[in-house]
Coordinates of C-alpha atoms and ligand atoms in Angstrom, one line a residue:
X287 CA -31.4 -76.1 -48.4
X288 CA -34.6 -75.1 -50.2
X289 CA -35.1 -71.4 -51.0
X290 CA -38.4 -70.1 -49.6
X291 CA -38.0 -66.7 -51.3
X292 CA -35.8 -65.5 -54.1
X293 CA -35.4 -61.8 -55.1
X294 CA -34.0 -61.2 -58.6
X295 CA -32.8 -57.7 -59.8
X296 CA -35.6 -56.0 -57.7
X297 CA -36.0 -52.3 -58.4
X298 CA -38.1 -49.6 -56.8
X299 CA -37.8 -46.1 -58.3
X300 CA -39.9 -43.1 -57.2
X301 CA -40.3 -40.3 -59.7
X302 CA -39.0 -36.9 -58.5
X303 CA -40.7 -33.6 -59.5
X304 CA -39.8 -32.8 -63.1
X305 CA -37.9 -29.6 -63.6
X306 CA -38.6 -27.4 -66.8
X307 CA -36.5 -28.7 -69.8
X308 CA -34.9 -31.4 -67.7
X309 CA -35.3 -35.1 -67.8
X310 CA -37.4 -36.6 -65.0
X311 CA -35.2 -37.9 -62.2
X312 CA -35.9 -40.9 -60.1
X313 CA -35.0 -41.8 -56.5
X314 CA -33.7 -45.3 -56.8
X315 CA -34.8 -46.5 -53.4
X316 CA -34.0 -50.1 -54.3
X317 CA -31.7 -50.7 -57.3
X318 CA -31.0 -54.1 -58.8
X319 CA -31.1 -56.1 -55.6
X320 CA -30.8 -59.9 -55.6
X321 CA -30.7 -62.4 -52.8
X322 CA -32.5 -65.6 -51.5
X323 CA -33.9 -66.7 -48.2
X324 CA -33.9 -70.3 -47.2
X325 CA -36.7 -72.0 -45.3
X326 CA -36.4 -71.5 -41.6
X327 CA -33.7 -68.9 -42.0
X328 CA -33.5 -65.4 -40.6
X329 CA -32.1 -63.1 -43.2
X330 CA -31.0 -59.7 -42.0
X331 CA -30.8 -56.4 -43.9
X332 CA -28.8 -53.6 -42.3
X333 CA -27.9 -50.0 -43.2
X334 CA -28.3 -46.4 -42.3
X335 CA -31.6 -44.6 -42.4
X336 CA -32.7 -43.9 -46.0
X337 CA -30.6 -46.8 -47.5
X338 CA -33.7 -48.4 -48.9
X339 CA -34.1 -51.4 -46.5
X340 CA -37.7 -50.7 -45.5
X341 CA -38.7 -50.1 -49.2
X342 CA -37.0 -53.4 -50.0
X343 CA -39.2 -55.1 -47.5
X344 CA -42.4 -53.5 -48.7
X345 CA -41.6 -54.0 -52.4
X346 CA -40.6 -57.6 -51.8
X347 CA -44.1 -58.5 -50.4
X348 CA -45.9 -56.1 -52.9
X349 CA -47.1 -53.6 -50.4
X350 CA -45.7 -51.3 -53.0
X351 CA -45.4 -52.3 -56.6
X352 CA -41.9 -53.0 -57.9
X353 CA -40.5 -50.9 -60.8
X354 CA -38.7 -54.0 -62.1
X355 CA -37.3 -57.5 -61.2
X356 CA -39.0 -60.5 -59.7
X357 CA -39.7 -62.0 -56.3
X358 CA -40.3 -65.8 -56.2
X359 CA -42.1 -67.2 -53.2
X360 CA -42.2 -71.0 -53.1
X361 CA -41.2 -70.9 -56.7
X362 CA -44.1 -68.5 -57.8
X363 CA -43.3 -65.0 -59.1
X364 CA -45.5 -62.9 -56.9
X365 CA -45.0 -59.8 -59.1
X366 CA -47.1 -61.6 -61.7
X367 CA -50.0 -62.6 -59.5
X368 CA -53.4 -61.2 -60.0
X369 CA -54.9 -59.2 -57.1
X370 CA -57.0 -62.2 -56.0
X371 CA -54.1 -64.6 -56.2
X372 CA -52.0 -62.0 -54.3
X373 CA -54.7 -61.7 -51.7
X374 CA -54.6 -65.5 -51.1
X375 CA -50.8 -65.5 -51.0
X376 CA -50.9 -62.9 -48.2
X377 CA -52.0 -65.6 -45.8
X378 CA -48.5 -67.0 -46.0
X379 CA -46.6 -63.7 -45.9
X380 CA -47.1 -61.3 -43.0
X381 CA -45.3 -58.1 -41.7
X382 CA -44.5 -56.7 -38.3
X383 CA -44.0 -52.9 -38.4
X384 CA -41.6 -50.8 -36.5
X385 CA -44.0 -48.7 -34.5
X386 CA -46.8 -50.9 -32.9
X387 CA -48.7 -47.8 -31.7
X388 CA -49.0 -46.4 -35.2
X389 CA -49.9 -49.7 -36.8
X390 CA -52.7 -50.7 -34.3
X391 CA -56.1 -49.0 -34.7
X392 CA -56.7 -47.2 -31.4
X393 CA -60.5 -47.7 -31.7
X394 CA -60.2 -51.5 -31.8
X395 CA -59.8 -53.9 -28.8
X396 CA -57.0 -56.4 -28.6
X397 CA -59.5 -59.1 -29.5
X398 CA -60.7 -57.3 -32.6
X399 CA -57.1 -56.4 -33.7
X400 CA -55.8 -60.0 -33.4
X401 CA -58.9 -61.5 -35.0
X402 CA -59.0 -59.1 -38.0
X403 CA -57.0 -61.4 -40.3
X404 CA -59.2 -64.4 -39.5
X405 CA -62.3 -62.3 -40.4
X406 CA -60.8 -61.7 -43.8
X407 CA -59.4 -65.2 -44.5
X408 CA -61.3 -67.7 -42.4
X409 CA -64.8 -69.2 -42.6
X410 CA -64.6 -70.6 -39.1
X411 CA -67.3 -69.8 -36.6
X412 CA -66.9 -66.9 -34.1
X413 CA -66.3 -69.4 -31.3
X414 CA -63.5 -71.1 -33.3
X415 CA -62.0 -67.8 -34.2
X416 CA -61.9 -66.7 -30.5
X417 CA -60.1 -70.0 -29.6
X418 CA -57.5 -69.0 -32.2
X419 CA -57.2 -65.5 -30.7
X420 CA -56.7 -67.0 -27.3
X421 CA -54.0 -69.4 -28.5
X422 CA -52.2 -66.6 -30.4
X423 CA -52.3 -64.4 -27.2
X424 CA -50.9 -67.3 -25.2
X425 CA -48.2 -67.9 -27.8
X426 CA -46.9 -64.3 -27.4
X427 CA -47.3 -64.2 -23.6
X428 CA -50.4 -62.0 -23.4
X429 CA -53.0 -62.8 -20.8
X430 CA -56.4 -63.5 -22.3
X431 CA -58.0 -61.1 -19.8
X432 CA -56.5 -58.3 -21.8
X433 CA -58.8 -59.1 -24.8
X434 CA -61.2 -56.1 -24.3
X435 CA -58.5 -53.5 -23.7
X436 CA -57.3 -50.9 -26.2
X437 CA -53.8 -50.4 -27.5
X438 CA -53.2 -47.2 -25.4
X439 CA -53.6 -49.3 -22.3
X440 CA -50.4 -51.3 -23.0
X441 CA -46.7 -50.7 -22.8
X442 CA -44.6 -50.6 -26.0
X443 CA -43.4 -54.2 -25.5
X444 CA -47.0 -55.5 -25.0
X445 CA -48.2 -53.6 -28.1
X446 CA -45.5 -55.3 -30.2
X447 CA -46.7 -58.6 -28.8
X448 CA -50.2 -57.8 -30.0
X449 CA -48.7 -57.0 -33.5
X450 CA -46.8 -60.4 -33.4
X451 CA -50.0 -62.3 -32.4
X452 CA -51.9 -60.6 -35.3
X453 CA -49.1 -61.4 -37.7
X454 CA -49.0 -65.1 -36.7
X455 CA -52.7 -65.9 -36.3
X456 CA -52.9 -67.1 -39.9
X457 CA -49.8 -69.3 -39.3
X458 CA -47.8 -67.7 -42.1
X459 CA -44.5 -69.2 -43.5
X460 CA -42.7 -65.9 -44.0
X461 CA -42.7 -62.8 -41.8
X462 CA -41.1 -59.5 -42.8
X463 CA -39.9 -57.7 -39.6
X464 CA -39.3 -54.0 -40.3
X465 CA -37.3 -52.7 -37.4
X466 CA -39.6 -54.5 -34.9
X467 CA -37.7 -53.6 -31.8
X468 CA -36.2 -50.2 -32.6
X469 CA -39.1 -48.3 -31.1
X470 CA -38.9 -50.2 -27.8
X471 CA -36.9 -49.5 -24.6
X472 CA -33.6 -51.4 -24.5
X473 CA -34.8 -53.4 -21.5
X474 CA -37.8 -54.8 -23.5
X475 CA -35.9 -55.4 -26.7
X476 CA -34.2 -58.6 -25.6
X477 CA -37.6 -60.0 -24.4
X478 CA -39.2 -59.4 -27.8
X479 CA -36.2 -60.7 -29.7
X480 CA -36.1 -63.9 -27.6
X481 CA -39.9 -64.3 -28.1
X482 CA -39.3 -64.0 -31.9
X483 CA -36.6 -66.6 -31.7
X484 CA -38.8 -69.0 -29.8
X485 CA -41.7 -68.5 -32.1
X486 CA -39.5 -69.2 -35.1
X487 CA -38.5 -72.6 -33.7
X488 CA -42.0 -73.5 -32.6
X489 CA -43.8 -72.5 -35.8
X490 CA -41.0 -73.1 -38.4
X491 CA -41.0 -69.5 -39.5
X492 CA -38.7 -67.7 -42.0
X493 CA -37.9 -64.1 -41.2
X494 CA -36.7 -61.1 -43.2
X495 CA -35.3 -58.9 -40.4
X496 CA -34.7 -55.2 -41.2
X497 CA -32.6 -53.2 -38.7
X498 CA -30.1 -50.4 -38.4
X499 CA -28.7 -52.0 -35.3
X500 CA -25.9 -54.5 -36.1
X501 CA -25.8 -56.0 -32.6
X502 CA -29.5 -56.9 -32.9
X503 CA -29.0 -58.4 -36.4
X504 CA -26.0 -60.4 -35.2
X505 CA -28.0 -61.9 -32.3
X506 CA -31.0 -63.0 -34.5
X507 CA -29.9 -63.5 -38.1
X508 CA -28.2 -66.4 -40.0
X509 CA -27.1 -64.4 -43.0
X510 CA -26.8 -60.6 -43.4
X511 CA -26.9 -58.2 -46.3
X512 CA -25.5 -54.6 -45.9
X513 CA -27.3 -51.9 -48.0
X514 CA -26.0 -48.5 -49.0
X515 CA -28.0 -46.1 -51.2
X516 CA -30.4 -48.7 -52.5
X517 CA -27.9 -51.5 -53.3
X518 CA -26.4 -54.4 -51.4
X519 CA -22.7 -53.9 -50.9
X520 CA -21.9 -57.0 -48.9
X521 CA -23.7 -60.2 -48.1
X522 CA -22.5 -63.2 -46.0
X523 CA -23.2 -65.6 -43.2
X524 CA -23.4 -63.8 -39.9
X525 CA -20.0 -65.0 -38.4
X526 CA -18.2 -64.7 -41.7
X527 CA -19.4 -61.1 -42.1
X528 CA -18.3 -60.0 -38.6
X529 CA -15.0 -62.0 -38.7
X530 CA -13.9 -61.4 -42.3
X531 CA -15.3 -58.0 -43.2
X532 CA -14.3 -56.8 -46.7
X533 CA -16.3 -53.7 -47.5
X534 CA -15.2 -50.5 -46.0
X535 CA -18.8 -49.4 -45.2
X536 CA -19.5 -52.7 -43.3
X537 CA -16.2 -52.2 -41.5
X538 CA -17.3 -48.7 -40.4
X539 CA -20.7 -50.0 -39.2
X540 CA -19.1 -52.9 -37.3
X541 CA -16.5 -50.7 -35.7
X542 CA -19.2 -48.4 -34.3
X543 CA -20.9 -51.2 -32.3
X544 CA -20.4 -50.3 -28.6
X545 CA -18.5 -53.0 -26.6
X546 CA -19.8 -53.4 -23.0
X547 CA -16.4 -53.8 -21.5
X548 CA -14.4 -50.7 -20.4
X549 CA -11.1 -52.6 -20.6
X550 CA -11.5 -53.4 -24.4
X551 CA -10.6 -50.6 -26.7
X552 CA -11.8 -50.5 -30.3
X553 CA -10.7 -48.0 -32.9
X554 CA -14.0 -46.9 -34.5
X555 CA -13.7 -45.9 -38.2
X556 CA -15.6 -42.6 -38.4
X557 CA -17.5 -42.0 -41.6
X558 CA -16.9 -38.6 -43.0
X559 CA -19.8 -36.6 -44.4
X560 CA -23.5 -37.4 -44.8
X561 CA -25.2 -40.0 -46.9
X562 CA -25.4 -38.5 -50.5
X563 CA -28.8 -37.5 -51.8
X564 CA -30.6 -40.5 -53.4
X565 CA -31.9 -38.1 -56.1
X566 CA -28.4 -37.8 -57.4
X567 CA -26.1 -40.6 -56.1
X568 CA -22.4 -40.3 -56.8
X569 CA -21.2 -41.8 -60.0
X570 CA -19.2 -45.0 -59.9
X571 CA -19.2 -46.6 -56.4
X572 CA -21.9 -44.7 -54.5
X573 CA -19.7 -44.9 -51.4
X574 CA -16.7 -43.2 -52.9
X575 CA -17.5 -39.8 -51.4
X576 CA -17.1 -41.2 -47.9
X577 CA -14.7 -44.1 -48.4
X578 CA -11.1 -43.7 -47.0
X579 CA -9.8 -46.0 -49.7
X580 CA -11.4 -44.4 -52.8
X581 CA -9.4 -44.0 -56.0
X582 CA -10.2 -42.4 -59.4
X583 CA -11.5 -45.8 -60.6
X584 CA -14.0 -45.8 -57.8
X585 CA -15.7 -42.6 -59.0
X586 CA -15.8 -43.9 -62.6
X587 CA -17.0 -47.5 -62.4
X588 CA -19.6 -49.2 -60.2
X589 CA -18.2 -52.3 -58.5
X590 CA -20.5 -55.3 -59.2
X591 CA -21.3 -57.6 -56.3
X592 CA -18.8 -60.5 -56.7
X593 CA -18.0 -63.6 -54.6
X594 CA -14.8 -63.3 -52.6
X595 CA -15.3 -66.4 -50.5
X596 CA -18.0 -69.2 -50.6
X597 CA -21.3 -67.5 -49.8
X598 CA -19.6 -64.1 -49.2
X599 CA -20.1 -61.4 -51.9
X600 CA -18.8 -57.8 -51.9
X601 CA -19.3 -54.8 -54.1
X602 CA -15.8 -53.1 -53.9
X603 CA -13.0 -53.0 -56.5
X604 CA -10.3 -53.4 -53.8
X605 CA -12.1 -55.7 -51.3
X606 CA -9.2 -58.2 -51.0
X607 CA -6.5 -55.5 -50.7
X608 CA -8.5 -53.7 -48.0
X609 CA -9.1 -56.9 -46.2
X610 CA -5.4 -57.7 -46.2
X611 CA -4.4 -54.2 -45.3
X612 CA -2.7 -53.6 -48.6
X613 CA -4.9 -50.7 -49.8
Ligands
SF4_1842 FE1 -14.3 -47.6 -51.4 FE2 -13.6 -47.8 -54.0 FE3 -14.3 -50.0 -52.6 FE4 -16.2 -48.2 -53.2 S1 -15.0 -49.5 -54.7 S2 -15.9 -49.2 -51.3 S3 -15.0 -46.3 -53.0 S4 -12.5 -48.7 -52.3

């Protein structure tokens, strides 16, 4: 299959306040991350809050400039594009944010909000643009009679539909979805997720889907990467990741998914302690301060991401032993 996007050794470091006589420290929000996304695929990125998944999303589409590495989109390195070239590229790459209320201008009507990208990119007449707006509203299940209403007059689910209509009105190829359903009521989440699935099929979209919710990611994604403190620790196809989990961190995350059946008992692996400070991540494997299998070697040497099965890579020195229960 053809790769639509390819991320190579992407880094995003934020400088911390410099202390007197001390070297400047950096928060390594995204540290040497590589992966690819195929055309028509939904690629999921999961991890706890603060693991760098939203920064990865924003850095990948250059909403924030990368510190290093490259991002290829349809074979072109977007990190090297001029501002004008990047502006034109934005037609093909859109984003849906987590909180639709915060990302919709409260002074604009639905019509103005959805039409805004066309006003920037299209030379079509006002009438033609309105036809596009109506068809985008229809696509996401919004009645065209709502066009003169304001965001505060809608429910959370409807506001997210407005966001989706705005993201899709330019008919992009690639959509970054940054926790698009986590601010919604549970009852509305499934509707929005099903809508996104339908739209993907209809419009041949490719998604990067960021979430902290493994059950949501399992429902929507084809392949999944698990992030911890700015790095990918495991990456595999959805079923492979859930059925043959290698990394202890992924095991903990999966074991904490609630099972909606009182008869089924699952032994959750409880993670000890908090996520370490990203200013000063632990040496060696960043997970060693919380890992039940950690040894001296883990605190001395960072485990590189390596393939343990076709298409399945893990960053753990003892992945095979842990998987087979020998650790
Ligand atoms: Fe745990 Fe060591 Fe594997 Fe890190 S490398 S996940 S600390 S066993």
